[in-house]
Amino acid sequence: SQQGEEDPQALSIQEGENATMNCSYKTSINNLQWYRQNSGRGLVHLILIRSNEREKHSGRLRVTLDTSKKSSSLLITASRAADTASYFCAGANQAGTALIFGKGTTLSVSS
Amino acid sequence: EPEVTQTPSHQVTQMGQEVILRCVPISNHLYFYWYRQILGQKVEFLVSFYNNEISEKSEIFDDQFSVERPDGSNFTLKIRSTKLEDSAMYFCANLKGNTGELFFGEGSRLTVL
């Protein structure tokens, strides 16, 4: 079953603007993670937020988690052209042994 | 940063042929995963492997698929009798300690003709 569902599917912004991506999931999770994928490449881990956390920051990244709504958001501040990529959320099951990914948000940042 | 290495980077095969994709995981990482991504689509969980046994598998991971650790270090995904719809990127991943963070390889692109 699909654990993560990102929204929007595609997002185009100008350099310097903020980008916000949302993720909804269906079942209880142990943690939720965001990954980035450049075209044709592997996924790179960005940030992890545990089910008992509400917000986390890492550099220009800010992630929130609302377990009551089963949703998360990823904010990239002051975006750069190099942020152009697909971004995926993934929920870890209760055993923490499997990450199930959503369909991803494709972010395009133009200079 | 330790790396997960996958080979081949690209394999072209005829429908009905067997394919073996290989992964060299990060040493001392005990959980291994295989994911599949059809071009332009989501990343789909196939199977997780722990301590030389399958710990979890998805509906996609049917009898056509198998995973092994043939020599205790490398980690393989075998696809028997490939079908056109098996064309995809196949990613191997290791779990980082207790964080749940996955380290992904660069993937093996499989093209079935």
Short mmCIF file of C-alpha atoms in Angstrom, two decimals:
data_model
loop_
_atom_site.label_atom_id
_atom_site.label_comp_id
_atom_site.label_asym_id
_atom_site.label_seq_id
_atom_site.Cartn_x
_atom_site.Cartn_y
_atom_site.Cartn_z
CA SER A 1 0.00 0.00 0.00
CA GLN A 2 1.19 3.49 -0.73
CA GLN A 3 2.30 5.24 2.41
CA GLY A 4 3.13 8.69 1.07
CA GLU A 5 1.28 10.94 -1.33
CA GLU A 6 2.95 14.23 -2.24
CA ASP A 7 1.27 17.41 -3.31
CA PRO A 8 1.69 19.19 -5.65
CA GLN A 9 2.95 16.79 -8.31
CA ALA A 10 4.91 19.59 -9.94
CA LEU A 11 6.08 22.99 -8.72
CA SER A 12 7.88 25.73 -10.65
CA ILE A 13 9.39 28.71 -8.86
CA GLN A 14 12.03 31.39 -9.27
CA GLU A 15 15.37 31.33 -7.51
CA GLY A 16 15.14 32.90 -4.09
CA GLU A 17 11.53 31.90 -3.55
CA ASN A 18 10.42 29.34 -1.01
CA ALA A 19 9.10 25.95 -2.08
CA THR A 20 6.56 24.04 -0.02
CA MET A 21 5.67 20.44 -0.65
CA ASN A 22 3.08 18.45 1.22
CA CYS A 23 2.77 14.79 1.99
CA SER A 24 -0.14 12.75 3.29
CA TYR A 25 0.02 9.19 4.46
CA LYS A 26 -2.47 6.53 5.34
CA THR A 27 -1.33 4.35 8.22
CA SER A 28 0.55 4.86 11.46
CA ILE A 29 4.23 5.53 11.04
CA ASN A 30 7.33 5.24 13.12
CA ASN A 31 8.97 8.16 11.33
CA LEU A 32 8.61 10.11 8.10
CA GLN A 33 11.49 10.95 5.82
CA TRP A 34 12.07 13.18 2.82
CA TYR A 35 14.35 12.22 -0.02
CA ARG A 36 15.60 14.01 -3.10
CA GLN A 37 16.22 12.46 -6.50
CA ASN A 38 18.02 14.12 -9.37
CA SER A 39 16.93 12.85 -12.74
CA GLY A 40 18.13 9.28 -13.36
CA ARG A 41 20.00 9.10 -10.06
CA GLY A 42 19.54 7.39 -6.72
CA LEU A 43 17.62 8.89 -3.82
CA VAL A 44 19.43 11.00 -1.27
CA HIS A 45 18.17 11.30 2.27
CA LEU A 46 17.33 14.86 3.33
CA ILE A 47 15.69 14.78 6.71
CA LEU A 48 13.87 12.46 9.11
CA ILE A 49 11.19 13.43 11.57
CA ARG A 50 9.97 11.03 14.22
CA SER A 51 6.34 10.47 15.04
CA ASN A 52 6.72 12.29 18.38
CA GLU A 53 8.25 15.38 16.76
CA ARG A 54 6.33 18.27 15.22
CA GLU A 55 9.00 20.27 13.46
CA LYS A 56 12.59 19.89 12.42
CA HIS A 57 15.14 22.09 10.68
CA SER A 58 18.22 21.29 8.66
CA GLY A 59 19.91 24.16 6.86
CA ARG A 60 17.40 25.58 4.38
CA LEU A 61 15.01 22.71 5.02
CA ARG A 62 12.12 22.78 7.43
CA VAL A 63 9.84 19.81 7.87
CA THR A 64 6.66 19.57 9.89
CA LEU A 65 4.64 16.58 10.92
CA ASP A 66 1.01 16.45 12.01
CA THR A 67 0.19 12.91 13.04
CA SER A 68 -3.45 13.77 13.74
CA LYS A 69 -3.88 14.76 10.10
CA LYS A 70 -1.38 12.21 8.85
CA SER A 71 0.45 14.89 6.93
CA SER A 72 3.88 16.43 6.61
CA SER A 73 5.32 19.40 4.77
CA LEU A 74 8.77 20.18 3.46
CA LEU A 75 9.78 23.81 3.08
CA ILE A 76 12.89 24.76 1.13
CA THR A 77 13.76 28.37 1.76
CA ALA A 78 15.66 30.68 -0.60
CA SER A 79 15.60 28.10 -3.36
CA ARG A 80 18.43 27.71 -5.85
CA ALA A 81 18.55 26.30 -9.35
CA ALA A 82 20.48 23.35 -7.90
CA ASP A 83 17.40 22.43 -5.85
CA THR A 84 15.72 21.32 -9.07
CA ALA A 85 14.88 17.66 -8.48
CA SER A 86 12.08 15.33 -7.45
CA TYR A 87 11.25 15.16 -3.77
CA PHE A 88 9.70 12.13 -2.12
CA CYS A 89 8.25 11.55 1.30
CA ALA A 90 8.43 8.08 2.78
CA GLY A 91 6.80 6.62 5.84
CA ALA A 92 8.49 3.96 7.91
CA ASN A 93 6.19 1.25 9.19
CA GLN A 94 5.86 0.57 12.88
CA ALA A 95 8.66 -1.95 12.83
CA GLY A 96 10.79 0.68 11.14
CA THR A 97 11.85 -1.88 8.60
CA ALA A 98 10.30 -0.66 5.38
CA LEU A 99 9.95 2.76 3.82
CA ILE A 100 7.05 3.24 1.48
CA PHE A 101 7.39 6.16 -0.90
CA GLY A 102 4.89 8.48 -2.49
CA LYS A 103 4.86 9.60 -6.12
CA GLY A 104 7.01 12.63 -5.53
CA THR A 105 6.91 16.33 -6.26
CA THR A 106 8.98 17.57 -9.19
CA LEU A 107 10.48 20.94 -8.31
CA SER A 108 11.87 23.24 -11.00
CA VAL A 109 13.77 26.31 -9.88
CA SER A 110 14.62 28.77 -12.60
CA SER A 111 17.27 31.46 -12.36
CA GLU B 1 30.37 9.01 3.12
CA PRO B 2 30.12 5.23 2.61
CA GLU B 3 28.50 4.14 -0.61
CA VAL B 4 26.20 1.46 -1.85
CA THR B 5 27.43 0.17 -5.20
CA GLN B 6 25.19 -1.37 -7.81
CA THR B 7 26.02 -3.23 -11.00
CA PRO B 8 25.32 -3.20 -13.85
CA SER B 9 24.35 0.42 -14.32
CA HIS B 10 22.31 -0.56 -17.35
CA GLN B 11 21.24 -3.92 -18.68
CA VAL B 12 19.26 -4.68 -21.81
CA THR B 13 17.67 -8.10 -22.04
CA GLN B 14 15.18 -10.00 -24.09
CA MET B 15 11.78 -10.85 -22.69
CA GLY B 16 11.85 -14.22 -20.97
CA GLN B 17 15.51 -14.02 -20.00
CA GLU B 18 16.81 -14.13 -16.44
CA VAL B 19 18.51 -11.07 -14.99
CA ILE B 20 20.69 -10.72 -11.91
CA LEU B 21 21.25 -7.29 -10.42
CA ARG B 22 24.02 -6.89 -7.88
CA CYS B 23 24.54 -4.66 -4.89
CA VAL B 24 27.55 -4.19 -2.67
CA PRO B 25 26.17 -2.80 0.57
CA ILE B 26 27.85 -0.72 3.21
CA SER B 27 29.69 -3.05 5.53
CA ASN B 28 28.10 -3.78 8.89
CA HIS B 29 24.70 -2.56 7.74
CA LEU B 30 22.38 -5.46 8.28
CA TYR B 31 19.16 -4.35 6.59
CA PHE B 32 19.03 -4.38 2.81
CA TYR B 33 16.26 -3.23 0.56
CA TRP B 34 15.35 -3.41 -3.08
CA TYR B 35 13.14 -0.79 -4.66
CA ARG B 36 11.89 -0.37 -8.19
CA GLN B 37 11.06 2.82 -10.07
CA ILE B 38 9.36 2.66 -13.43
CA LEU B 39 10.36 5.67 -15.48
CA GLY B 40 8.70 8.82 -14.20
CA GLN B 41 6.75 7.00 -11.52
CA LYS B 42 6.97 6.43 -7.81
CA VAL B 43 9.59 4.43 -5.97
CA GLU B 44 8.06 1.05 -5.14
CA PHE B 45 9.18 -1.15 -2.27
CA LEU B 46 10.02 -4.69 -3.33
CA VAL B 47 11.67 -6.47 -0.43
CA SER B 48 13.67 -6.03 2.76
CA PHE B 49 16.32 -8.51 3.82
CA TYR B 50 17.76 -8.91 7.28
CA ASN B 51 20.24 -11.39 8.64
CA ASN B 52 20.15 -13.44 5.47
CA GLU B 53 16.38 -13.73 5.39
CA ILE B 54 13.54 -11.84 3.77
CA SER B 55 11.91 -9.75 6.49
CA GLU B 56 9.21 -8.09 4.44
CA LYS B 57 8.05 -8.10 0.83
CA SER B 58 5.47 -6.30 -1.24
CA GLU B 59 2.82 -7.65 -3.59
CA ILE B 60 5.13 -6.85 -6.49
CA PHE B 61 7.74 -9.29 -5.17
CA ASP B 62 6.19 -12.46 -6.52
CA ASP B 63 7.71 -15.81 -7.47
CA GLN B 64 9.45 -14.15 -10.38
CA PHE B 65 11.80 -12.42 -7.95
CA SER B 66 14.36 -13.73 -5.50
CA VAL B 67 17.08 -12.21 -3.34
CA GLU B 68 20.29 -13.80 -2.15
CA ARG B 69 23.61 -13.09 -0.50
CA PRO B 70 25.70 -15.50 -2.53
CA ASP B 71 29.02 -14.79 -0.84
CA GLY B 72 28.09 -13.09 2.40
CA SER B 73 28.85 -9.60 1.16
CA ASN B 74 27.22 -9.00 -2.21
CA PHE B 75 23.48 -8.89 -2.40
CA THR B 76 21.57 -9.89 -5.55
CA LEU B 77 18.10 -9.47 -6.98
CA LYS B 78 17.20 -12.12 -9.52
CA ILE B 79 14.33 -11.68 -11.94
CA ARG B 80 13.34 -14.89 -13.67
CA SER B 81 11.72 -14.80 -17.10
CA THR B 82 11.63 -11.02 -17.46
CA LYS B 83 8.58 -9.25 -18.83
CA LEU B 84 8.31 -5.94 -20.67
CA GLU B 85 6.79 -4.33 -17.58
CA ASP B 86 9.89 -5.20 -15.55
CA SER B 87 11.69 -2.37 -17.35
CA ALA B 88 12.60 0.05 -14.58
CA MET B 89 15.35 1.38 -12.35
CA TYR B 90 16.13 -1.00 -9.52
CA PHE B 91 17.62 0.51 -6.40
CA CYS B 92 19.40 -1.23 -3.58
CA ALA B 93 19.46 0.50 -0.19
CA ASN B 94 20.98 -0.04 3.25
CA LEU B 95 19.54 1.04 6.54
CA LYS B 96 21.72 3.41 8.55
CA GLY B 97 21.96 2.17 12.12
CA ASN B 98 18.84 2.78 14.15
CA THR B 99 17.79 5.98 12.41
CA GLY B 100 15.74 4.42 9.66
CA GLU B 101 17.62 6.49 7.10
CA LEU B 102 18.34 4.63 3.88
CA PHE B 103 21.48 4.89 1.81
CA PHE B 104 20.64 4.27 -1.83
CA GLY B 105 22.80 3.04 -4.65
CA GLU B 106 22.72 4.80 -8.01
CA GLY B 107 20.47 2.10 -9.40
CA SER B 108 20.51 -0.44 -12.21
CA ARG B 109 18.45 0.42 -15.23
CA LEU B 110 16.80 -2.65 -16.72
CA THR B 111 15.39 -2.53 -20.23
CA VAL B 112 13.39 -5.53 -21.37
CA LEU B 113 12.82 -5.78 -25.11
#
